[in-house]
CSV table of C-alpha atoms and ligand atoms in Angstrom, one decimal:
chain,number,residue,atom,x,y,z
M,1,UNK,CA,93.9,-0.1,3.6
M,2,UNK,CA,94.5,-3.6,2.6
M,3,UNK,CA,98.0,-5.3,1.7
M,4,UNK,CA,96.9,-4.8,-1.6
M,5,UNK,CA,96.3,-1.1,-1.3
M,6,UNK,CA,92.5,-1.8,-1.3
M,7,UNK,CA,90.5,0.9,1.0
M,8,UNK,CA,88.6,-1.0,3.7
M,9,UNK,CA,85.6,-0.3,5.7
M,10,UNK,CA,87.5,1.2,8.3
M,11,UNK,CA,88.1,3.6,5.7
M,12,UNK,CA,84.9,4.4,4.7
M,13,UNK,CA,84.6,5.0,8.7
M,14,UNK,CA,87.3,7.2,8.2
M,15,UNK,CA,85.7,9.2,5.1
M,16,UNK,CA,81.9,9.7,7.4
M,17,UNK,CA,84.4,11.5,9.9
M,18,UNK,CA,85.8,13.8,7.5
M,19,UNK,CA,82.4,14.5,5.6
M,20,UNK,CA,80.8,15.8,9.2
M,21,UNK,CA,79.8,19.4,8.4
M,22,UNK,CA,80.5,18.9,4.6
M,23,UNK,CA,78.2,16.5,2.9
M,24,UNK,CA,74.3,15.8,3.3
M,25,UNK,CA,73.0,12.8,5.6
M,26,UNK,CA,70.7,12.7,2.6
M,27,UNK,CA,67.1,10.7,3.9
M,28,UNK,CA,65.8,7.7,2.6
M,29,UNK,CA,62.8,7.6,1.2
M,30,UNK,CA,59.8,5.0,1.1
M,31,UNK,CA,56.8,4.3,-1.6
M,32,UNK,CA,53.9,2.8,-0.4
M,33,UNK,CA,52.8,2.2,-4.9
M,34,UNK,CA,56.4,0.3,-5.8
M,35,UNK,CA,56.2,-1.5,-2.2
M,36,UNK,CA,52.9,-2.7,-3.7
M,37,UNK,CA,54.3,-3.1,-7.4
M,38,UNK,CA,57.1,-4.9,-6.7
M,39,UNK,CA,56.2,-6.5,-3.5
M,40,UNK,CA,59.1,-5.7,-1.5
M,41,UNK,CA,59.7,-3.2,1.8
M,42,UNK,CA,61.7,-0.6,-0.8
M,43,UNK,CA,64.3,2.2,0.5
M,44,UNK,CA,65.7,4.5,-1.9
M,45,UNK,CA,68.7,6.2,-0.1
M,46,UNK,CA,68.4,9.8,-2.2
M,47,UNK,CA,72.0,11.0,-3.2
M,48,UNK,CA,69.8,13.4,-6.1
M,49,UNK,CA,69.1,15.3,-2.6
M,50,UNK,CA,73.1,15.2,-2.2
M,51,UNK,CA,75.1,18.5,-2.7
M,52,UNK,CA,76.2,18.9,-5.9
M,53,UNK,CA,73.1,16.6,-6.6
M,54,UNK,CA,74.8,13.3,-6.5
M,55,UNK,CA,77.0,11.0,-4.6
M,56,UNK,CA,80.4,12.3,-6.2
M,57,UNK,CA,80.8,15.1,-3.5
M,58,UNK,CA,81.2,12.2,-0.7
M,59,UNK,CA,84.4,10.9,-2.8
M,60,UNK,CA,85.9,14.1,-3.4
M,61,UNK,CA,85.5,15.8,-0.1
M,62,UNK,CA,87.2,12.7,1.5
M,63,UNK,CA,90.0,12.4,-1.5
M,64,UNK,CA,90.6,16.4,-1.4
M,65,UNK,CA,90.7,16.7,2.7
M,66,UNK,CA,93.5,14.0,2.8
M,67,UNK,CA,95.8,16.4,1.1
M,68,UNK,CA,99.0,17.9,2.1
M,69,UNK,CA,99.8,21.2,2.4
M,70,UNK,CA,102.3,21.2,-0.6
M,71,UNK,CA,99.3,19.5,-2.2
M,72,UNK,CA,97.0,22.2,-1.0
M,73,UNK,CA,98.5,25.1,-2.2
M,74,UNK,CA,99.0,23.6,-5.7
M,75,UNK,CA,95.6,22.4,-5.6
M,76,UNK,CA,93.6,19.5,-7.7
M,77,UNK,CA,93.1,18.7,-11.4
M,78,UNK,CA,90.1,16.7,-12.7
M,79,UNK,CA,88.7,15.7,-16.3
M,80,UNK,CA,85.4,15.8,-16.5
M,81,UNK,CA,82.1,17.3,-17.7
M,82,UNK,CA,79.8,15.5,-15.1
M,83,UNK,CA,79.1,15.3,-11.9
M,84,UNK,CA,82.6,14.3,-11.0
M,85,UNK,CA,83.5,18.2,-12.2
M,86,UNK,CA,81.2,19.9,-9.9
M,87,UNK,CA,82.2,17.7,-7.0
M,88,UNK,CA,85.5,18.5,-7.5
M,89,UNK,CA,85.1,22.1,-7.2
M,90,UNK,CA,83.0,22.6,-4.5
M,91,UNK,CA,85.1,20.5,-2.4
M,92,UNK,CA,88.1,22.7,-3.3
M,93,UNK,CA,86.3,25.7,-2.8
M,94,UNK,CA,85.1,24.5,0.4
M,95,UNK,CA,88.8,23.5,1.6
M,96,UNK,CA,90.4,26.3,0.2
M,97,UNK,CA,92.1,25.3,-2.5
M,98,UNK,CA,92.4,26.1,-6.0
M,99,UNK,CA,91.0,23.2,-9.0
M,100,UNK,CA,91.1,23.2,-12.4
M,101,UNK,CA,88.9,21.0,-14.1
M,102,UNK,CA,89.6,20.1,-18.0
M,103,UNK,CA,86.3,19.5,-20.1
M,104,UNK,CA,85.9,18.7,-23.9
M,105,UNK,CA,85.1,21.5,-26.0
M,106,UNK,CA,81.6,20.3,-26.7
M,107,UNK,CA,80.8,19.5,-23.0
M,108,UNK,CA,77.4,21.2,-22.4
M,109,UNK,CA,77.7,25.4,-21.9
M,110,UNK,CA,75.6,24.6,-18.6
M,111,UNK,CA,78.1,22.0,-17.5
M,112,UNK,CA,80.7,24.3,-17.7
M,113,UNK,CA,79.2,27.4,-16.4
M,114,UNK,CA,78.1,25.6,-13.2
M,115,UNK,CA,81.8,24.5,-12.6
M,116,UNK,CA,83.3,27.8,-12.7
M,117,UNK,CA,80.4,28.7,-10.9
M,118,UNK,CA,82.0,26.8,-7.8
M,119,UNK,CA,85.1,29.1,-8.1
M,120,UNK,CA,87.0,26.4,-10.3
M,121,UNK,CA,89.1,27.2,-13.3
M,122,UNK,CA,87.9,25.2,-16.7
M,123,UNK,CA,90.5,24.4,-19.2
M,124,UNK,CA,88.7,23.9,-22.6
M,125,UNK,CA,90.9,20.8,-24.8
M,126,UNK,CA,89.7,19.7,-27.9
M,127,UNK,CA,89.1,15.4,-28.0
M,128,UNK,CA,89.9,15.1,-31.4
M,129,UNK,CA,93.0,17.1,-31.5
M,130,UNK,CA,94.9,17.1,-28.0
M,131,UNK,CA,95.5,14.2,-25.8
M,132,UNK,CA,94.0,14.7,-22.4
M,133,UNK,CA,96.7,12.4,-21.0
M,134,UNK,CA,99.1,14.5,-21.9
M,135,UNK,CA,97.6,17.6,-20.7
M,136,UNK,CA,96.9,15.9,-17.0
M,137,UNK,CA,101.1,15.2,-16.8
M,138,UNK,CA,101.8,19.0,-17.6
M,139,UNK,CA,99.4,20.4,-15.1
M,140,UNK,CA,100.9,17.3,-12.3
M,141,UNK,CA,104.4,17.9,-13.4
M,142,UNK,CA,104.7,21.8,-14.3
M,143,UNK,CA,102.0,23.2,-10.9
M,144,UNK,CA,102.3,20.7,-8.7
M,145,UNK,CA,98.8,19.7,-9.4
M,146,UNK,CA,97.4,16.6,-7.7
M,147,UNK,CA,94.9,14.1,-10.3
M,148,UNK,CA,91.9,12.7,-8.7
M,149,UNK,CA,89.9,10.3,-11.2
M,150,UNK,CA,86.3,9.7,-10.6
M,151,UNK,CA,86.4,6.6,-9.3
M,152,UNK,CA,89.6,4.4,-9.3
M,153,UNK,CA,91.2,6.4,-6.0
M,154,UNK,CA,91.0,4.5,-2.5
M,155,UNK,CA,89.6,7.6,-0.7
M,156,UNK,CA,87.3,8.3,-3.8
M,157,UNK,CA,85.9,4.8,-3.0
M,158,UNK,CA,85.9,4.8,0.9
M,159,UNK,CA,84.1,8.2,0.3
M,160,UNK,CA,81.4,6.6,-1.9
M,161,UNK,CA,81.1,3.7,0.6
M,162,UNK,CA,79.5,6.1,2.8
M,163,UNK,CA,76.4,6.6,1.1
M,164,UNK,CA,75.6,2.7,1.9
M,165,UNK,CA,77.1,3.3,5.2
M,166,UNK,CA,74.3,5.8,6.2
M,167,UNK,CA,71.4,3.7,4.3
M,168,UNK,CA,72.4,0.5,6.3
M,169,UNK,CA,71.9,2.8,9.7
M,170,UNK,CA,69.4,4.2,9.5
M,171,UNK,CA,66.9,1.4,8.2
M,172,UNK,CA,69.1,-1.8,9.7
M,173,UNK,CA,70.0,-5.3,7.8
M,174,UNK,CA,68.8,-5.5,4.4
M,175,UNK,CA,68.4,-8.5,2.2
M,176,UNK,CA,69.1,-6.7,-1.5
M,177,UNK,CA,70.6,-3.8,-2.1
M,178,UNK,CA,70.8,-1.8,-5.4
M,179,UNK,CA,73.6,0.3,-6.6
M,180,UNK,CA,74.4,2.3,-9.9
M,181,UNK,CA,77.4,1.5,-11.9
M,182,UNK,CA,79.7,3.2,-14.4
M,183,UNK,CA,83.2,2.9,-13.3
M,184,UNK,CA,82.2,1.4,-9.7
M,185,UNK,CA,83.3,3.4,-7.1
M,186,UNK,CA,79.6,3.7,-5.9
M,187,UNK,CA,79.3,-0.1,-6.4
M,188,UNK,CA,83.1,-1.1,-4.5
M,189,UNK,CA,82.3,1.4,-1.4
M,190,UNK,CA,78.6,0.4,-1.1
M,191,UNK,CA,80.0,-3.5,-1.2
M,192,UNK,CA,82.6,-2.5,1.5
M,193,UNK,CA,79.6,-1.0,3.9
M,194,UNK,CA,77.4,-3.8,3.0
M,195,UNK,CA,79.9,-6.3,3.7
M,196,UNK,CA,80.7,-5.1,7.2
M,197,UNK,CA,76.9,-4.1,8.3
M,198,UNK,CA,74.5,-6.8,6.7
M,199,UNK,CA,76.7,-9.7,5.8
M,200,UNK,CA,73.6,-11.5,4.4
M,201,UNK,CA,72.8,-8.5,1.9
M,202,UNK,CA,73.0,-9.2,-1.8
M,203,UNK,CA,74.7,-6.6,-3.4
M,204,UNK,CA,74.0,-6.3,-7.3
M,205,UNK,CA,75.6,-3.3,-9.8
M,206,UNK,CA,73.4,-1.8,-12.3
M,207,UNK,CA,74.0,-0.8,-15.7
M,208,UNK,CA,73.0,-0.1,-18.6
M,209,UNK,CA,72.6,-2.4,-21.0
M,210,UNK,CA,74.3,-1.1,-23.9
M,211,UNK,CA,77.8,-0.6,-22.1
M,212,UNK,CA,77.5,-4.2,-20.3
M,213,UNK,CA,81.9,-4.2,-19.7
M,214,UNK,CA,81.0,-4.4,-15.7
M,215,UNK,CA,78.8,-7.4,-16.8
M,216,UNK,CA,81.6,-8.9,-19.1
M,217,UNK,CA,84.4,-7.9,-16.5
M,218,UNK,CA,82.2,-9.6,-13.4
M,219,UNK,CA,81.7,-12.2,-15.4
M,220,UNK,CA,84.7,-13.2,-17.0
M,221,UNK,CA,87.3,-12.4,-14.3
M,222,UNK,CA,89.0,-9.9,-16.1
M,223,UNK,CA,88.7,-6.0,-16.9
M,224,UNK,CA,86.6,-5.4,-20.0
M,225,UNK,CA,87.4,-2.5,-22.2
M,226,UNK,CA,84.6,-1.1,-24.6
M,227,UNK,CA,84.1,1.7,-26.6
M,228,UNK,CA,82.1,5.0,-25.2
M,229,UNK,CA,78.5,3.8,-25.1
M,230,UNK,CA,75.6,4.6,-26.5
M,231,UNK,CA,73.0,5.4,-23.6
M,232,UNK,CA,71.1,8.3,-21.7
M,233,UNK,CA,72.8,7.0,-18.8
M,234,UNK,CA,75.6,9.8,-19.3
M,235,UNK,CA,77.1,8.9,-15.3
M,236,UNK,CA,78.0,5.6,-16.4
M,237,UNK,CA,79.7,5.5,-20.1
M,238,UNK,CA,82.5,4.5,-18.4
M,239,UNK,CA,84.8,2.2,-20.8
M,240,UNK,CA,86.0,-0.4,-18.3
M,241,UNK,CA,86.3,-0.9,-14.2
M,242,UNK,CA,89.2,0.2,-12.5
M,243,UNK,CA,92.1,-1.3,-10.9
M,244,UNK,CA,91.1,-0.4,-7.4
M,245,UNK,CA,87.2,-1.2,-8.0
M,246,UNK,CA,87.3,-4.1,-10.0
M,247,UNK,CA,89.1,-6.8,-7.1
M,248,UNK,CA,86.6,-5.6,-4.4
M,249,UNK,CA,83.8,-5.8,-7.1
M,250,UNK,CA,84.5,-9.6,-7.8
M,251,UNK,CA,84.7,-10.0,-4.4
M,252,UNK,CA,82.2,-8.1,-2.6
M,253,UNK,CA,79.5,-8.0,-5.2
M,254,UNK,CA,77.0,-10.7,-6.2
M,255,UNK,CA,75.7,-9.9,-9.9
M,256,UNK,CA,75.7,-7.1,-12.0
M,257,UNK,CA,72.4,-6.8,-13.7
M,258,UNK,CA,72.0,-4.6,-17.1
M,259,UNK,CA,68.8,-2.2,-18.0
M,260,UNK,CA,68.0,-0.9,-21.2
M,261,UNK,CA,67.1,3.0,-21.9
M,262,UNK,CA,63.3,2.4,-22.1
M,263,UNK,CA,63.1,0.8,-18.3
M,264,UNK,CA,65.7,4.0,-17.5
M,265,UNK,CA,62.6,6.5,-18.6
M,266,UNK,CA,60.1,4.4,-17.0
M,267,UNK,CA,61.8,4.7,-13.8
M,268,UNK,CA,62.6,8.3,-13.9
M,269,UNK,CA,59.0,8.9,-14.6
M,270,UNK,CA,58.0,7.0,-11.6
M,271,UNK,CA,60.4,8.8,-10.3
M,272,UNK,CA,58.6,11.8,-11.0
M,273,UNK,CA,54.8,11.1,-10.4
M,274,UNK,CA,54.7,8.6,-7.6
M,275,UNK,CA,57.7,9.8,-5.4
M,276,UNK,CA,58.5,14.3,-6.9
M,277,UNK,CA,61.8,13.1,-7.3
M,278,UNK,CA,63.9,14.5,-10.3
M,279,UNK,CA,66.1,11.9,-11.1
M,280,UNK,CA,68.9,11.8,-13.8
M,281,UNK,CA,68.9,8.9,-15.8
M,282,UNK,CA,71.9,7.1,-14.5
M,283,UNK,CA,70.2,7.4,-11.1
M,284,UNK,CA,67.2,5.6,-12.3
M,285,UNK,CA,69.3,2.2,-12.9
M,286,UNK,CA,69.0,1.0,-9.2
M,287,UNK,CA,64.8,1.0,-9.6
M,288,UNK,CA,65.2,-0.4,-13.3
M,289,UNK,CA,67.0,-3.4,-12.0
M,290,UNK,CA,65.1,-4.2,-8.6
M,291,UNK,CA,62.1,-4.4,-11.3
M,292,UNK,CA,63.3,-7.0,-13.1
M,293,UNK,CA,64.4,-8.7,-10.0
M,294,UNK,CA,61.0,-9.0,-9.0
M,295,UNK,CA,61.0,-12.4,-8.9
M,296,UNK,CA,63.9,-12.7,-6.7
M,297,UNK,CA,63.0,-9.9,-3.9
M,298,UNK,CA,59.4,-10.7,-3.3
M,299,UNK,CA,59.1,-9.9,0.3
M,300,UNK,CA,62.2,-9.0,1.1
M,301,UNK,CA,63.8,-5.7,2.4
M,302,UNK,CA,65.6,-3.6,-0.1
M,303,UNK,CA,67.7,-1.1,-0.7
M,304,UNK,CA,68.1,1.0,-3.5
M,305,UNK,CA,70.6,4.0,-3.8
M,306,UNK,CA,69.2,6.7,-6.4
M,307,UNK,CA,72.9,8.3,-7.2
M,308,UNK,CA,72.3,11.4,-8.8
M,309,UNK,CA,69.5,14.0,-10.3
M,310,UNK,CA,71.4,16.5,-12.1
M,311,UNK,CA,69.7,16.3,-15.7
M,312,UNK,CA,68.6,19.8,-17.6
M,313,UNK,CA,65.1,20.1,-16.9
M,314,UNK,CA,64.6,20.4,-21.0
M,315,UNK,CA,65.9,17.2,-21.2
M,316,UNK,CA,64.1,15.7,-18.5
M,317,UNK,CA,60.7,16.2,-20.5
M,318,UNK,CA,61.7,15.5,-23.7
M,319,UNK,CA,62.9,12.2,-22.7
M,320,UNK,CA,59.4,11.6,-20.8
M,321,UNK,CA,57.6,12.8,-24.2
M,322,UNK,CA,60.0,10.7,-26.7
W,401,LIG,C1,79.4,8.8,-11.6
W,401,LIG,C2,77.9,8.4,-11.5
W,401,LIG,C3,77.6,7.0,-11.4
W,401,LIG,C4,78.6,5.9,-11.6
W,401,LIG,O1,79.5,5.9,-10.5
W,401,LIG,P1,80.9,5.1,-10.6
W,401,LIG,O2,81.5,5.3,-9.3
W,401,LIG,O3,81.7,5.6,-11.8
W,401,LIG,O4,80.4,3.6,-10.8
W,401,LIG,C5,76.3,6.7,-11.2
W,401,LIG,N1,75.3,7.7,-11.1
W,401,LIG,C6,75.6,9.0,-11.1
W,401,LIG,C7,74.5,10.0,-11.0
W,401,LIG,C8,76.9,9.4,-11.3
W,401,LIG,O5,77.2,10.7,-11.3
C-alpha cells in the first residue's frame, strides 16, 4: 500500500498468493482471422473461462481471505445483481463464511437463484422505496457485517490486477493492452501489473459509449458523475470512478477509448464464430476498442482481457438476431 492508501503491485503479488488453489489461471487465447483483420499479434486473456464466469472472483477471494475472525464469523454484505453477487458468494462459501447479498426487486429471477445457489442469503429491497444506503449501515452496524463494493476496495483492485499479472507472464512484454471498464477496478489493477511488468505497454480502458464518465473523469481530472446508462454493457453502468481507482487511473492509464452497442454485438459474434467463445457484452469492449485502434496497433503485440461471459443464452441470440 501506498502513503495514500493506494494498493501497489506488491499487492497484487500478494492477492496471486492467496488466489492459489481458489481461482482459475484462465489461458489466453490466440486468433489467427482478427491477427489477420486487425494486423496485430492478438491475446485475449479469457476471464469468461474464470469461476463464476468473470474476473470479479479474483477481487473477492483476495478482499474476503484478508478478513478477521470477528469479521469471519459475522460474514460479508454486498449489493449487487451481477457478477459482483456471485463472486461474493462463492468466495464466502468457499472460506466459510456466511454473505448476504442485497439485490433490487426486479434483478433477474436467474440472477438471484444463481446467488443463493452459492449458499448466500439474498435480501430483496425495493429501489424506489428503500434506500440501499441505509440498509448496508444496519446490516454493518446491527451483525457485524463487513461491506465489500465492487470495485473501489484496495484488495478488490490488487485482486483484479492479477488477471494482467498472469497475461503479462505467460506471453511476455506487450505493446497495447485492452481492459474493460465500468467502475475500474479491472482497469486500476491491470495498470498496476502492466506498470511493473511491461513499462512500455499502453494501457487503454474501454467503455461504452453511452456512459463515457471514465472518458469525462480521464479527461477532465476530476470524477464524473452520470446517470445509470443506457447500454447492453450491464458490467459497466457504473455512474462514476472510484476514489481508490480513479488516482491510479490518471496515472497508470493512457486513454480511455468509448464503443457503441452495435461494435459490442459485432464483437460478441466474433466472439462466437471465429473463436466458440460466449462472451457477455461488457466483455466484448476490449475487442470493440482494439478495432478501432487499428490504425495505432498495426504490428504490434496486444493484449486484450475478455472480462466476463455470463449473459442468458436467450439473450445472447436475440441480441445476435436484433
Ligand atoms: C464488473 C465488470 C466489468 C467492469 O469492472 P470494473 O472493475 O467495475 O471496472 C467489466 N466486465 C465484466 C464482465 C464485469 O463483470
Amino acid at each position: 500500500m501506498s502513503m495514500l492508501g493506494l494498493p501497489t503491485y506488491q499487492d497484487v503479488v500478494a492477492a496471486s498468493a492467496r488466489l492459489q488453489g481458489y481461482a482459475h489461471r484462465t489461458p489466453v487465447m490466440r486468433s489467427r482471422l482478427l491477427d489477420a483483420e486487425i494486423g496485430a499479434e492478438l491475446f485475449f486473456k479469457c476471464e469468461n473461462l474464470q469461476r463464476i464466469g468473470a474476473f470479479k472472483f479474483r477481487g473477492a477471494v483476495n478482499a474476503l481471505s484478508q478478513f478477521d475472525e470477528r469479521q469471519r464469523r459475522a460474514g460479508v454484505v454486498a449489493f449487487s445483481s451481477g457478477n459482483h453477487a456471485q463472486a461474493i458468494a462463492l468466495s464466502a462459501r468457499l472460506l466459510g463464511m456466511p454473505a448476504t447479498i442485497v439485490m433490487p426487486h426486479d434483478a433477474p429471477p436467474n440472477k438471484i437463484a444463481a446467488t443463493q445457489g452459492y449458499g448466500a442469503s439474498v435480501l430483496i429491497y425495493n429501489r424506489y422505496t428503500e434506500d440501499r444506503e441505509r440498509i448496508g449501515r444496519e446490516l454493518a452496524q446491527e451483525r457485524g457485517m463487513t461491506l465489500i463494493p465492487p470495485y473501489d476496495h484496495p484488495d478488490v483492485i490488487a485482486g483484479q490486477g492479477t488477471a494482467a499479472k498472469e497475461l503479462f507472464e505467460d506471453v511476455g512484454p506487450l505493446d497495447a493492452l485492452f481492459v474493460s471498464l465500468g467502475g475500474g477496478g479491472l482497469l486500476s489493477g491491470s495498470a498496476l501489473s502492466a506498470r511493473a511488468l511491461a513499462p512500455d505497454c499502453k494501457v487503454y480502458g474501454c467503455e461504452p459509449e453511452a456512459g463515457n464518465d471514465g472518458q469525462q473523469s480521464f479527461r477532465s481530472g476530476e470524477i464524473v458523475h452520470i446517470e445509470t446508462p443506457k447500454t447492453i454493457a450491464d458490467g459497466a453502468q457504473t455512474q462514476h470512478l472510484g476514489h481508490y481507482t480513479f488516482p491510479i487511473i490518471r496515472r497508470d492509464v493512457d486513454d480511455v477509448i468509448t464503443a457503441t452497442d452495435d461494435e459490442l454485438v459485432d464483437a460478441m459474434r466474433t466472439f462466437a464464430s471465429t473463436m466458440k467463445l460466449i462472451v457477455e457484452p461488457t466483455g466484448c469492449l476490449g475487442l470493440a476498442v482494439a478495432r478501432r485502434m487499428k490504425a495505432q496497433i498495426q504490428g504490434k503485440r496486444v493484449g486484450v482481457i475478455i472480462s466476463g461471459g455470463n449473459v442468458a443464452i436467450e439473450r445472447f441470440c436475440s441480441l445476435l438476431a436484433g
